[in-house]
Each structure stands twice: as structure tokens, then as C-alpha cells.
Tab-separated table of C-alpha atoms in Angstrom:
chain	number	residue	atom	x	y	z
F	97	ASP	CA	-102.425	165.470	48.603
F	98	ILE	CA	-100.276	163.491	46.179
F	99	VAL	CA	-99.035	160.244	47.693
F	100	MET	CA	-95.595	159.031	46.652
F	101	THR	CA	-94.971	155.298	47.019
F	102	GLN	CA	-91.485	153.831	46.755
F	103	SER	CA	-90.405	150.241	46.357
F	104	PRO	CA	-88.572	148.404	47.607
F	105	LEU	CA	-88.200	150.014	51.033
F	106	SER	CA	-84.805	148.424	51.418
F	107	LEU	CA	-82.277	146.711	49.222
F	108	SER	CA	-78.898	145.126	49.702
F	109	VAL	CA	-76.556	145.260	46.727
F	110	THR	CA	-73.128	143.814	45.988
F	111	PRO	CA	-70.596	146.461	44.935
F	112	GLY	CA	-70.395	146.719	41.170
F	113	GLN	CA	-73.934	145.439	40.682
F	114	PRO	CA	-76.857	147.589	39.490
F	115	ALA	CA	-79.735	148.795	41.642
F	116	SER	CA	-83.173	150.139	40.813
F	117	ILE	CA	-85.754	152.006	42.886
F	118	SER	CA	-89.346	152.596	41.855
F	119	CYS	CA	-91.470	155.610	42.748
F	120	LYS	CA	-95.155	155.867	41.915
F	121	SER	CA	-97.311	158.945	42.392
F	122	SER	CA	-101.063	158.981	43.039
F	123	GLN	CA	-101.494	161.642	40.321
F	124	SER	CA	-99.637	162.557	37.172
F	125	LEU	CA	-96.621	164.788	37.732
F	126	LEU	CA	-96.733	166.168	34.191
F	127	HIS	CA	-97.354	169.898	34.250
F	128	SER	CA	-99.028	171.894	31.503
F	129	ASP	CA	-95.651	173.547	30.896
F	130	GLY	CA	-94.381	170.204	29.606
F	131	LYS	CA	-92.119	169.508	32.577
F	132	THR	CA	-92.530	166.623	34.997
F	133	TYR	CA	-91.788	167.637	38.578
F	134	LEU	CA	-90.156	164.547	40.054
F	135	TYR	CA	-86.922	164.666	42.019
F	136	TRP	CA	-84.589	162.106	43.599
F	137	TYR	CA	-82.539	162.710	46.735
F	138	LEU	CA	-79.969	160.662	48.630
F	139	GLN	CA	-79.620	161.084	52.375
F	140	LYS	CA	-76.317	159.606	53.463
F	141	PRO	CA	-76.005	158.527	57.108
F	142	GLY	CA	-75.904	161.535	59.410
F	143	GLN	CA	-76.249	164.031	56.555
F	144	SER	CA	-78.922	166.176	54.999
F	145	PRO	CA	-80.503	165.020	51.716
F	146	GLN	CA	-78.599	165.831	48.549
F	147	LEU	CA	-80.162	166.322	45.146
F	148	LEU	CA	-79.340	163.640	42.596
F	149	ILE	CA	-81.914	164.030	39.823
F	150	TYR	CA	-84.376	166.794	38.962
F	151	GLU	CA	-87.344	166.764	36.604
F	152	VAL	CA	-87.199	162.972	36.187
F	153	SER	CA	-83.930	162.534	34.374
F	154	ASN	CA	-81.587	165.501	34.780
F	155	ARG	CA	-78.510	164.831	36.874
F	156	PHE	CA	-77.653	167.625	39.283
F	157	SER	CA	-74.212	169.230	39.091
F	158	GLY	CA	-71.472	166.889	40.278
F	159	VAL	CA	-73.645	163.776	40.418
F	160	SER	CA	-72.028	160.633	39.050
F	161	ASP	CA	-73.255	159.388	35.698
F	162	ARG	CA	-73.813	156.031	37.400
F	163	PHE	CA	-77.139	157.557	38.493
F	164	SER	CA	-79.961	157.863	36.003
F	165	GLY	CA	-83.642	158.659	36.249
F	166	SER	CA	-86.489	157.741	33.965
F	167	GLY	CA	-90.245	157.536	33.805
F	168	SER	CA	-93.306	159.583	33.015
F	169	GLY	CA	-96.743	160.411	34.323
F	170	THR	CA	-97.007	158.489	37.564
F	171	ASP	CA	-94.240	155.879	37.300
F	172	PHE	CA	-90.585	156.677	37.835
F	173	THR	CA	-87.325	154.810	38.354
F	174	LEU	CA	-83.909	155.653	39.732
F	175	LYS	CA	-81.126	153.386	38.524
F	176	ILE	CA	-77.585	153.017	39.763
F	177	SER	CA	-75.514	151.291	37.103
F	178	ARG	CA	-72.761	150.033	39.412
F	179	VAL	CA	-73.264	150.447	43.143
F	180	GLU	CA	-70.330	151.711	45.186
F	181	ALA	CA	-69.846	151.855	48.947
F	182	GLU	CA	-70.427	155.625	48.937
F	183	ASP	CA	-73.980	155.119	47.610
F	184	VAL	CA	-75.195	153.849	50.985
F	185	GLY	CA	-78.085	155.783	52.479
F	186	VAL	CA	-81.779	156.436	52.033
F	187	TYR	CA	-83.158	157.468	48.647
F	188	TYR	CA	-86.260	159.638	48.442
F	189	CYS	CA	-88.404	160.692	45.525
F	190	MET	CA	-90.322	163.955	45.786
F	191	GLN	CA	-93.015	165.708	43.769
F	192	SER	CA	-93.439	169.450	43.402
F	193	ILE	CA	-96.262	169.719	40.865
F	194	GLU	CA	-98.800	170.288	43.615
F	195	LEU	CA	-98.780	171.750	47.098
F	196	PRO	CA	-98.001	170.402	49.585
F	197	HIS	CA	-94.842	168.947	48.122
F	198	SER	CA	-94.539	165.333	49.197
F	199	PHE	CA	-91.849	162.701	49.550
F	200	GLY	CA	-91.807	158.935	49.213
F	201	GLN	CA	-91.200	156.859	52.344
F	202	GLY	CA	-87.564	156.324	51.420
F	203	THR	CA	-85.574	153.322	50.199
F	204	LYS	CA	-82.614	152.254	52.290
F	205	LEU	CA	-79.658	150.999	50.276
F	206	GLU	CA	-77.014	148.921	51.970
F	207	ILE	CA	-73.957	147.159	50.660
F	208	LYS	CA	-73.633	143.387	50.882
Y	72	GLN	CA	-71.414	177.595	46.065
Y	73	VAL	CA	-74.415	178.555	48.138
Y	74	GLN	CA	-74.518	177.325	51.743
Y	75	LEU	CA	-77.379	177.315	54.217
Y	76	GLN	CA	-77.100	177.158	58.009
Y	77	GLU	CA	-79.964	176.650	60.431
Y	78	SER	CA	-79.854	178.205	63.873
Y	79	GLY	CA	-82.094	178.458	66.908
Y	80	PRO	CA	-82.927	176.810	70.229
Y	81	GLY	CA	-82.502	173.058	70.374
Y	82	LEU	CA	-85.067	172.722	73.144
Y	83	VAL	CA	-88.561	174.199	73.212
Y	84	LYS	CA	-91.236	173.733	75.860
Y	85	PRO	CA	-94.648	172.319	74.945
Y	86	SER	CA	-97.212	174.969	73.933
Y	87	GLU	CA	-94.458	177.482	73.150
Y	88	THR	CA	-93.258	178.729	69.761
Y	89	LEU	CA	-90.374	177.145	67.867
Y	90	SER	CA	-88.282	179.781	66.083
Y	91	LEU	CA	-85.534	178.970	63.611
Y	92	ASN	CA	-83.411	180.986	61.223
Y	93	CYS	CA	-81.644	179.917	58.065
Y	94	THR	CA	-78.676	182.029	56.983
Y	95	VAL	CA	-77.719	181.907	53.326
Y	96	SER	CA	-74.142	182.490	52.201
Y	97	GLY	CA	-72.589	182.433	48.764
Y	98	GLY	CA	-75.702	183.747	47.079
Y	99	SER	CA	-78.527	186.224	47.358
Y	100	ILE	CA	-81.797	185.423	49.065
Y	101	SER	CA	-83.568	187.845	46.766
Y	102	THR	CA	-84.657	185.163	44.336
Y	103	TYR	CA	-85.627	181.480	44.533
Y	104	TYR	CA	-88.080	179.698	46.766
Y	105	TRP	CA	-86.831	179.000	50.304
Y	106	SER	CA	-88.320	176.035	52.103
Y	107	TRP	CA	-88.436	174.318	55.472
Y	108	ILE	CA	-88.601	170.522	55.747
Y	109	ARG	CA	-88.529	168.414	58.885
Y	110	GLN	CA	-87.647	164.830	59.735
Y	111	PRO	CA	-88.574	163.089	63.009
Y	112	ALA	CA	-85.912	160.684	64.211
Y	113	GLY	CA	-85.817	157.552	62.075
Y	114	LYS	CA	-88.664	158.755	59.867
Y	115	GLY	CA	-89.243	160.359	56.497
Y	116	LEU	CA	-89.293	163.929	55.249
Y	117	GLU	CA	-92.200	166.341	55.692
Y	118	TRP	CA	-92.468	169.579	53.734
Y	119	ILE	CA	-93.476	172.426	56.048
Y	120	GLY	CA	-93.722	175.264	53.576
Y	121	ARG	CA	-91.890	177.817	51.459
Y	122	ILE	CA	-91.449	181.534	50.937
Y	123	TYR	CA	-90.564	183.448	47.813
Y	124	ASN	CA	-88.727	186.635	48.686
Y	125	SER	CA	-90.084	188.671	45.844
Y	126	GLY	CA	-93.355	189.815	47.340
Y	127	GLY	CA	-92.955	187.563	50.356
Y	128	SER	CA	-95.400	185.025	48.977
Y	129	THR	CA	-95.799	181.949	51.194
Y	130	ASN	CA	-97.219	178.437	50.884
Y	131	TYR	CA	-97.691	176.205	53.907
Y	132	ASN	CA	-98.521	172.550	54.371
Y	133	PRO	CA	-102.239	172.464	55.281
Y	134	SER	CA	-101.446	170.037	58.088
Y	135	LEU	CA	-99.422	172.782	59.822
Y	136	LYS	CA	-100.816	175.938	58.252
Y	137	SER	CA	-102.596	177.257	61.332
Y	138	ARG	CA	-99.339	177.193	63.312
Y	139	VAL	CA	-96.687	178.196	60.750
Y	140	THR	CA	-95.274	181.577	59.822
Y	141	MET	CA	-92.333	182.159	57.473
Y	142	SER	CA	-90.545	185.395	56.731
Y	143	VAL	CA	-87.454	186.749	54.989
Y	144	ASP	CA	-84.922	189.299	56.168
Y	145	THR	CA	-83.128	190.430	53.042
Y	146	SER	CA	-80.694	192.642	54.982
Y	147	LYS	CA	-79.366	189.574	56.813
Y	148	ASN	CA	-79.716	187.181	53.864
Y	149	GLN	CA	-81.791	185.060	56.198
Y	150	PHE	CA	-85.227	183.489	56.330
Y	151	SER	CA	-87.092	182.165	59.322
Y	152	LEU	CA	-89.664	179.681	60.561
Y	153	LYS	CA	-92.032	180.042	63.469
Y	154	LEU	CA	-94.155	177.116	64.600
Y	155	SER	CA	-96.550	177.858	67.427
Y	156	SER	CA	-98.185	175.680	70.086
Y	157	VAL	CA	-95.624	172.934	69.729
Y	158	THR	CA	-96.029	169.422	71.121
Y	159	ALA	CA	-93.745	166.406	71.346
Y	160	ALA	CA	-94.884	165.485	67.832
Y	161	ASP	CA	-92.967	168.510	66.531
Y	162	THR	CA	-89.653	167.063	67.730
Y	163	ALA	CA	-87.559	166.619	64.598
Y	164	VAL	CA	-84.519	167.692	62.635
Y	165	TYR	CA	-85.486	170.839	60.760
Y	166	TYR	CA	-83.858	171.589	57.416
Y	167	CYS	CA	-83.894	174.694	55.279
Y	168	ARG	CA	-83.543	174.400	51.510
Y	169	ARG	CA	-83.129	176.590	48.455
Y	170	ASN	CA	-85.535	175.665	45.673
Y	171	PHE	CA	-84.914	171.935	45.255
Y	172	ASP	CA	-81.121	171.868	45.280
Y	173	PHE	CA	-79.160	173.047	48.322
Y	174	TRP	CA	-80.011	172.034	51.900
Y	175	GLY	CA	-78.727	173.132	55.278
Y	176	GLN	CA	-77.138	170.578	57.588
Y	177	GLY	CA	-80.236	170.493	59.766
Y	178	ILE	CA	-80.934	171.357	63.385
Y	179	LEU	CA	-82.463	169.047	65.975
Y	180	VAL	CA	-85.316	170.628	67.880
Y	181	THR	CA	-86.697	168.747	70.866
Y	182	VAL	CA	-90.018	169.680	72.426
Y	183	SER	CA	-89.942	168.824	76.098
Y	184	SER	CA	-90.589	170.422	79.460
């Protein structure tokens, strides 16, 4: 199984400041079709996860442009340009290149 | 916009079978992959498996494969999960999901006598 490792596991950010979360996979997520199957989700308190980014860097419909994804192969990053109070929650990366699909442990973002 | 809603018993006895349904509204279940994911309290997300309606093809997590069955009922725009021989370790919030985008709100299932 592909292991997804996130860091840090928690971070506390002042509103208006940037934040960055790393996700590393135990195998390359680059498929022979040229796509890289890495996703980012945010689970707000008491809610189900919501898709932020798909295939490394594509923002899902309605997602703020403050969120951006980057990376390749086995190393990926989610960046929030200016953190807002509504960004609080747990961020997960997920791979779908290989079954079973697997998630990172989650990174909890709180506001200072 | 598509919406998903899980339903089923919130309490299941040990050794029995957990059965959940996910009703899809605002879109057809005839295409896309439909998945189940679970989350024990205070823990991370575990992919259980998925079904593709066209042909009813399924993929299950090997860690649960011997106990999992998924199916689709196109007439009800609904898909389902059955997990047999449950134990306390199966207590979790269960989510259904379309492809990688839309999720249901989740349903808490507790395994206890």
C-alpha cells in the first residue's frame, strides 16, 4: 500500500499569514497517462471532508484562490496564501493512483 | 448540485452485519465511481472501497475485503455497503462519496451489544 505522510501534524497561524502543508508519498503518484493523482481535502469541525485541490494543483469549483497545490512525483505541498478564520480544520492529502486509496494522517490548522 | 445522504442503523451488535445506504440526488448514479470511507472518532480517514455502476465493478480495501460487499440500485439512485462480522473496531463515522468530489454528511455507526 502507498503510505502518505503529512507534516506538520498541527500548525497555528495568525490570520493573514501564509501556511504550508507537506505531503510525501511512498511511491510516485505519476500515472502513465501523464496525470498525478494527488488530492487535498479540508475537514472543518463537525463536517465531512470537502475537496480543495485535485490532481496536484487544480482548484475544485468554488475553492478560494488563496489555496494552491504544487509538487510532483512523491513530494507535494498545499499552500494557503493568507489564512482566514474559516480555514480552521484538518487537511488531508490522498492518493488514488493505486488501490487501496490512502490518506495522510491529517494536519490540524488552528488560528492564533 | 449533487447531494449524497447516508442512512441506516446507528447501532449494530458485534458479529452482525452493518448495512448502510447512500442516496444520491441532483445527479444520476449511472456513471462515476461511488465510494465508502470511514473515520473512527478522533482519527483519520480509511478508504473502504468503491463501485462503478456500469457493470457493477467493485474494488475493496484488502484489509476489509473478506467482509465487504457493495452494490448499486439504479432504480433508487442509491448504493449500499454491507460489512459483516463487525466488532467494536468498526465503530466509526461512515461517509459515501462520488468520485473524489462530493461527500455525504456521514453517519455514526456504533458496534455494541
